Amino acid sequence: MAHTSDGTVWGGDRRALVDLVGERGAKRLEQLDIHSPRDLLRHYPRKYFHRGRYTRLRDLVSGEHATVMAQVKGVEDFKSRNKRLHVVKISITDGDTVVPLTFFARRPYMVEYIKKQLRPGTSAMFSGQVTYYRGDLELIHPDYEPLPQAMDEEEAARRAARPVPVYPATAKLPTWRISDMVRLALEPLQPSEVNDILPGEVRQRRELPGTVAALHMIHQPGNDLDWQAARRRFAYEEAFLLQTALARRRAEIAARDATPRPGTTDGLLAALDAQLPFTLTDGQRQVSAEIAADLAGASPMQRLLQGEVGSGKTVVALRAMCQVIDSGGQAALLAPTEVLAAQHARSIRHLLGPLAEAGTLGGDARGTKVTLLTGSVTGPARRQALADAASGASGIVIGTHALLEEKVQFADLALTVIDEQHRFGVEQRDALRAKGRTMPHQLYLTATPIPRSVAMTVFGDVEVSTLREIPAGRSGVTTYLAPAGQQKWMQRIWALIAEQVAAGHRAYVVAPRITSTSLEDDGAAPLDLDGPAGPDAPGQGGPVPGDGGPATVEDTYARLGKEPALRGISLGLLHGRLSAEEKDAAMAAFASGQTPVLVTTTVIEVGVDVPEATVMVVLDADRFGLSQLHQLRGRIGRGSAPGTCVLVTGAHPDSPSVRRLKVMTETTDGFVLAEQDLAQRREGDVLGAAQSGRGTSLRLLSVVRDRELIEQARQDARALITADPNLVHHVEVLTAITELVDPDHEEFLDRA
Ligand code: ADP
Ligand code: MG
C-alpha cells in the first residue's frame, strides 16, 4: 500500500504513484502530466463506450491515433511473402463499415493467441494509428482489449449497462491500462481521507456528490447518470474555485478607498451634454447612469464597457471623464497603439469642441485641456504634456504605454479608461492605477463582443455593461455569399468595386494568406479573442481559377492588377510582413484615396476608421471565424453610404462551412455571431492555452455548455466571500485557489 507524506493516497506524491503502478507505469503517466495518485484520479475519462454501441468507423481519420469499440467480423492468417512472418488479418465492424486490422507475429503460438482472443462476434476496444492502405482505412498492429465475457445472465445485464471509460491516452498507454491504474488508486481511498473542497451547504444546495463518491462515479460508473452527476460536480468545483478567486480579488479592490466623484449639475459634463450634436441612445443613457453611480461611490469602480465598433463607447467614456473633472479629478485613457491613441484624442477633442481648450483665448471657462502623450511626442511638447498632467491643468490625458512611465505624474488621477484591455497585462493596468492618490476608478472598453459565459469566466471580477444598439444614421451593410471559381460572380464583384471607386468610395479585398509558400496565416492577430478558423475542411479551388490552395494577398494583388474591370485603379497592398512604416504608408494611401482598393490580410487595425470604405470582399471566407468576419465587416459602411460585404467561398453549398457563413448574411449582431462561434469552437480555442493547462485548472468546465453552472457558482462564491472574506473558515478553498492563482494561472485570470 502507498505510504505518503500524510499517509493517504490522495495526498501522495510521485513516490506514492510509483508504489501504485511501478516505475515504468509512472514514467508513462508522466507523458500525460500525471505525477501523483491524485493527478491520476483527476485524469477524467474523455468519453464512455457502451457495449453494443459501436464507434462509427466511417468517421476515422487517417493519421490519427484512435480508440474504437467494434465487433470482430472475420479472421484469417497467412504467411508473409518471404515466409518469415505470420500475418493475422482481423476485420472489425460497427455494423456498417468494415475496417481491417493487421497483426504481424513471429511465432505460431502468437497467431493462436490473437485468434483465441479475437473470435468472430467478440466485442473489443482497439487502439492504434489509422492509416490508408490502397485507398482503404486500416489499423496496423493496434492494441486491443476484449470486453470480458459475463459469467451468468445477471452479471451480463449489469455489465451491459456499465459505461466503459475512455481516457486521454498515449500510444504506449492505452485507455484500458489507465483504467487499471485508476482502479489501483481508487480502491484504498477512504472518504475520511479526503477533505471536500466544496463547502457542505453548497454541495447540498446544488445537489452535488462528495469527492470520493464522485471519483468512483466518474471512473467506474454503474450507468450514464453516475458519470454525468460526477462530471457536474467536478465542473462545478472548477467554476466555484475560479469564481471564488475572482470574487476575492473583487472584494479586495472594493475594500480599498476611492474618492467619490459625484460631479456637479452645472459643470463640464452639463456643458458637453448641452452641445452634443445627437441624442444619446437608451443604451448609452443607461450605461452612463451605471457608471455615474459607480463614480459617486467610495470604492473603486471596476467596470467593463463592451460595445461594437461604432456603438458609441467614446462618448460614454468621455461623459465619465467629465464627471470626475467636475469633481476636481483627472482622467487618463490608455490605448494599445499610437494610431488608436491619436484617434481617441481627435474624437474627444471633436466632441468637446471649445470645451477642450481651457486656458486658451477661444476656450470655455468650464473646459479642460486634452493632452496626448505617446512615444512620438518628444522635446518641448513632451515637457509641456508632463507639466500639464502633473499640475492638473490637463483634465484628460490620452496615451499609449508611454503613460505608464514613472515620469508621468498626475495632480489627482480619478479615473483610468483602458481601451482594448486584453492587450495590457495586470502590471500595466496597476501601474497606471498606482498614479492616483487614492485608488482611481477603472473603466475598461472593448469592441469585441464577448458571450456572457465567457465574460463571467474571464472577467468574473468586474461588472459588465453592454451597448447593443448602433446609433441611428448608419446606413448598414448588406452581406452576400459568392461561390469561388465562378467567373460570372467574380466579374460582378470587380465591377461593383470599380463602380464604388468611381463614386469616391473605397474597397478592401481580404485574403487569408500572404503568399502561397507561407505556412502560416498572417499571424498578426489584432482580433485577439478570435481563434483560427473553425475545423471545417478548407474550400477547394480559390477564387483564382486553377489555384488549389487558399487565396493569397500576393496572387490576388497581381491578378487584380491585370483585371480589365479595374483598369486605371491603383491597388494598395497591406500585410503583416511589412514594416510599421510601410503599413502606415499603405493605410494612409488607402485613407486618402490614392489607392482606393486595398488588398490585405486581417492585419487591418481594429478601430481604424476609413469612412469612405463601402466594399469588403473576403476571399476564402470559410477560413475565418464568424467573429473575425464580423470585425472585418465592421470596417465598412461607417460613413453615410451603405456598405456591401461579399464572402467568397469554394466550400460546397451544403457544407457546414457554408451554413456557418450564411449566419453572416442574416445578422449583424456581434453577440449572436460570437455565441455561434463559441458553440462551434473547441473549448481550448476559447480560453487559450490556459484551459489545456495542468493541475487543477479547468478540465471539465465548459464555457459553452456550463453557462448556468458558472452563474450558480458565481452566486455561491460571492456569498462565501461576503461571509468569510479571508476564507479563514474554508482553508481547503483557500489552498485550492492559491494553487489556481499560481504564476501560471495568474495570467489566465488576468486576461480580463
Ligand atoms: P466606438 O468607440 O464604440 O467604436 P464611437 O464612440 O467612436 O464608437 O462612435 C461612433 C460614431 O457615432 C462617432 O462618430 C460618434 O460621434 C457617433 N455617435 C455616438 N453616439 C451617438 C448617438 N447617440 N447618436 C448618433 N451618433 C452617435
Ligand atoms: Mg472607439
Coordinates of C-alpha atoms in Angstrom, one line a residue, residues 347-539:
S347 CA -12.6 62.3 -31.4
I348 CA -12.6 63.5 -27.8
R349 CA -11.4 67.0 -28.9
H350 CA -14.0 67.0 -31.6
L351 CA -16.8 66.1 -29.1
L352 CA -15.6 68.7 -26.6
G353 CA -15.0 71.5 -29.1
P354 CA -14.2 74.7 -27.3
L355 CA -14.5 72.8 -24.0
A356 CA -11.2 71.1 -24.8
E357 CA -9.4 74.4 -25.0
A358 CA -9.2 75.6 -21.4
G359 CA -6.7 78.4 -20.9
T360 CA -6.7 79.5 -24.5
L361 CA -8.4 82.5 -25.9
G362 CA -11.4 80.8 -27.5
G363 CA -11.7 78.3 -24.7
D364 CA -14.7 77.8 -22.5
A365 CA -14.3 78.6 -18.8
R366 CA -15.8 75.3 -17.8
G367 CA -13.5 73.5 -20.1
T368 CA -10.4 71.4 -19.6
K369 CA -7.3 70.6 -21.6
V370 CA -6.9 67.3 -23.6
T371 CA -3.3 66.1 -23.8
L372 CA -1.8 63.4 -26.0
L373 CA 1.2 61.6 -24.7
T374 CA 2.7 58.8 -26.8
G375 CA 6.3 57.7 -27.6
S376 CA 6.4 60.0 -30.6
V377 CA 5.6 63.1 -28.5
T378 CA 9.1 64.4 -27.7
G379 CA 11.1 67.5 -26.8
P380 CA 9.2 70.6 -25.6
A381 CA 5.8 69.1 -26.5
R382 CA 6.5 66.2 -24.2
R383 CA 7.7 68.5 -21.4
Q384 CA 4.5 70.5 -21.7
A385 CA 2.4 67.4 -21.6
L386 CA 4.1 66.1 -18.5
A387 CA 3.8 69.5 -16.8
D388 CA 0.0 69.7 -17.7
A389 CA -0.6 66.2 -16.3
A390 CA 1.3 66.9 -13.1
S391 CA -0.3 70.3 -12.4
G392 CA -3.8 69.2 -13.2
A393 CA -4.2 71.7 -16.0
S394 CA -4.9 68.8 -18.2
G395 CA -8.1 67.0 -17.2
I396 CA -7.8 64.3 -19.9
V397 CA -4.5 62.7 -20.7
I398 CA -4.6 60.2 -23.6
G399 CA -1.7 57.9 -24.4
T400 CA -0.1 54.6 -25.1
H401 CA 2.4 52.7 -22.9
A402 CA 4.3 56.0 -22.6
L403 CA 1.6 56.9 -19.9
L404 CA 2.9 54.2 -17.6
E405 CA 6.4 55.6 -17.3
E406 CA 7.4 56.8 -13.9
K407 CA 7.9 60.4 -15.1
V408 CA 4.3 60.7 -15.8
Q409 CA 2.6 62.2 -12.7
F410 CA -0.9 63.4 -12.1
A411 CA -2.2 66.0 -9.7
D412 CA -5.2 63.9 -8.8
L413 CA -5.9 60.9 -11.1
A414 CA -9.5 59.9 -10.5
L415 CA -10.4 57.6 -13.5
T416 CA -8.4 55.4 -15.8
V417 CA -10.0 54.2 -19.0
I418 CA -8.4 51.3 -20.7
D419 CA -9.2 50.6 -24.3
E420 CA -9.0 47.0 -25.6
Q421 CA -7.8 46.0 -22.2
H422 CA -6.9 42.4 -23.2
R423 CA -3.8 43.9 -24.8
F424 CA -2.5 45.0 -21.4
G425 CA -1.2 42.9 -18.5
V426 CA -2.3 43.5 -14.9
E427 CA 1.0 45.1 -14.0
Q428 CA 0.4 47.7 -16.7
R429 CA -3.1 48.4 -15.6
D430 CA -1.9 48.6 -12.0
A431 CA 1.0 50.8 -12.9
L432 CA -1.5 53.4 -14.2
R433 CA -3.8 53.0 -11.2
A434 CA -0.8 53.5 -8.8
K435 CA -0.6 57.1 -10.1
G436 CA -3.7 58.0 -8.1
R437 CA -3.6 59.5 -4.6
T438 CA -6.5 57.1 -3.8
M439 CA -7.3 54.2 -6.0
P440 CA -8.7 55.5 -9.2
H441 CA -12.0 54.2 -10.7
Q442 CA -11.3 52.0 -13.6
L443 CA -13.3 51.6 -16.8
Y444 CA -12.3 49.0 -19.5
L445 CA -13.5 49.3 -23.1
T446 CA -13.7 46.5 -25.5
A447 CA -15.1 46.3 -29.1
T448 CA -15.0 42.5 -29.1
P449 CA -18.4 41.1 -28.2
I450 CA -17.9 38.6 -25.5
P451 CA -20.6 35.9 -24.8
R452 CA -21.9 36.2 -21.2
S453 CA -20.5 32.8 -20.0
V454 CA -17.0 33.8 -21.2
A455 CA -17.3 37.2 -19.7
M456 CA -18.2 35.6 -16.4
T457 CA -15.3 33.2 -16.5
V458 CA -12.7 35.6 -17.8
F459 CA -13.9 38.9 -16.4
G460 CA -15.7 37.5 -13.3
D461 CA -14.4 40.2 -11.1
V462 CA -15.7 43.2 -13.0
E463 CA -19.2 44.4 -13.7
V464 CA -20.1 44.3 -17.3
S465 CA -22.1 46.9 -19.2
T466 CA -23.1 46.4 -22.8
L467 CA -24.0 48.7 -25.6
R468 CA -26.1 46.6 -28.0
E469 CA -27.5 49.1 -30.4
I470 CA -25.7 51.1 -33.0
P471 CA -26.7 54.8 -33.1
A472 CA -29.2 55.6 -35.9
G473 CA -28.0 57.3 -39.0
R474 CA -25.7 54.5 -40.2
S475 CA -26.6 53.1 -43.5
G476 CA -25.6 49.5 -42.7
V477 CA -24.0 46.7 -44.6
T478 CA -25.6 44.0 -46.8
T479 CA -23.7 40.7 -46.9
Y480 CA -23.7 38.2 -49.7
L481 CA -22.2 34.8 -50.2
A482 CA -20.5 34.1 -53.5
P483 CA -19.2 30.8 -54.9
A484 CA -15.5 30.9 -55.7
G485 CA -14.2 30.0 -59.1
Q486 CA -17.3 31.2 -61.0
Q487 CA -16.2 33.8 -63.4
K488 CA -19.6 35.5 -63.6
W489 CA -19.7 36.2 -59.9
M490 CA -16.2 37.4 -59.7
Q491 CA -16.7 39.7 -62.6
R492 CA -19.7 41.2 -60.8
I493 CA -17.7 41.7 -57.7
W494 CA -14.9 43.5 -59.5
A495 CA -17.4 45.6 -61.4
L496 CA -19.0 46.6 -58.1
I497 CA -15.6 47.7 -56.8
A498 CA -15.0 49.8 -59.9
E499 CA -18.4 51.4 -59.6
Q500 CA -17.9 52.3 -56.0
V501 CA -14.4 53.7 -56.5
A502 CA -15.8 55.8 -59.4
A503 CA -18.3 57.2 -56.8
G504 CA -15.4 58.2 -54.5
H505 CA -15.6 55.2 -52.2
R506 CA -13.0 52.5 -51.2
A507 CA -12.8 48.8 -51.1
Y508 CA -11.0 46.1 -49.1
V509 CA -10.1 42.8 -50.6
V510 CA -9.1 40.4 -47.9
A511 CA -7.2 37.1 -48.4
P512 CA -6.3 34.6 -45.7
R513 CA -2.6 34.2 -46.6
I514 CA 0.2 36.4 -47.7
T515 CA 2.0 34.1 -50.1
S516 CA 1.4 30.5 -51.2
T517 CA 4.6 29.5 -49.7
S518 CA 3.9 31.0 -46.3
L519 CA 2.8 28.2 -44.0
E520 CA 1.0 30.4 -41.6
D521 CA -1.7 33.0 -41.9
D522 CA -0.6 36.5 -41.3
G523 CA -0.1 35.7 -37.7
A524 CA -0.7 39.3 -36.7
A525 CA -3.8 39.0 -34.6
P526 CA -5.3 42.3 -33.8
L527 CA -8.5 40.3 -33.1
D528 CA -7.3 38.6 -30.0
L529 CA -10.4 36.7 -29.0
D530 CA -10.6 35.0 -32.4
G531 CA -9.0 31.7 -32.7
P532 CA -8.2 30.3 -36.1
A533 CA -11.0 29.5 -38.4
G534 CA -13.2 26.5 -37.5
P535 CA -12.3 22.9 -38.1
D536 CA -14.1 22.7 -41.4
A537 CA -12.4 21.5 -44.4
P538 CA -10.9 24.3 -46.4
G539 CA -12.7 25.3 -49.5

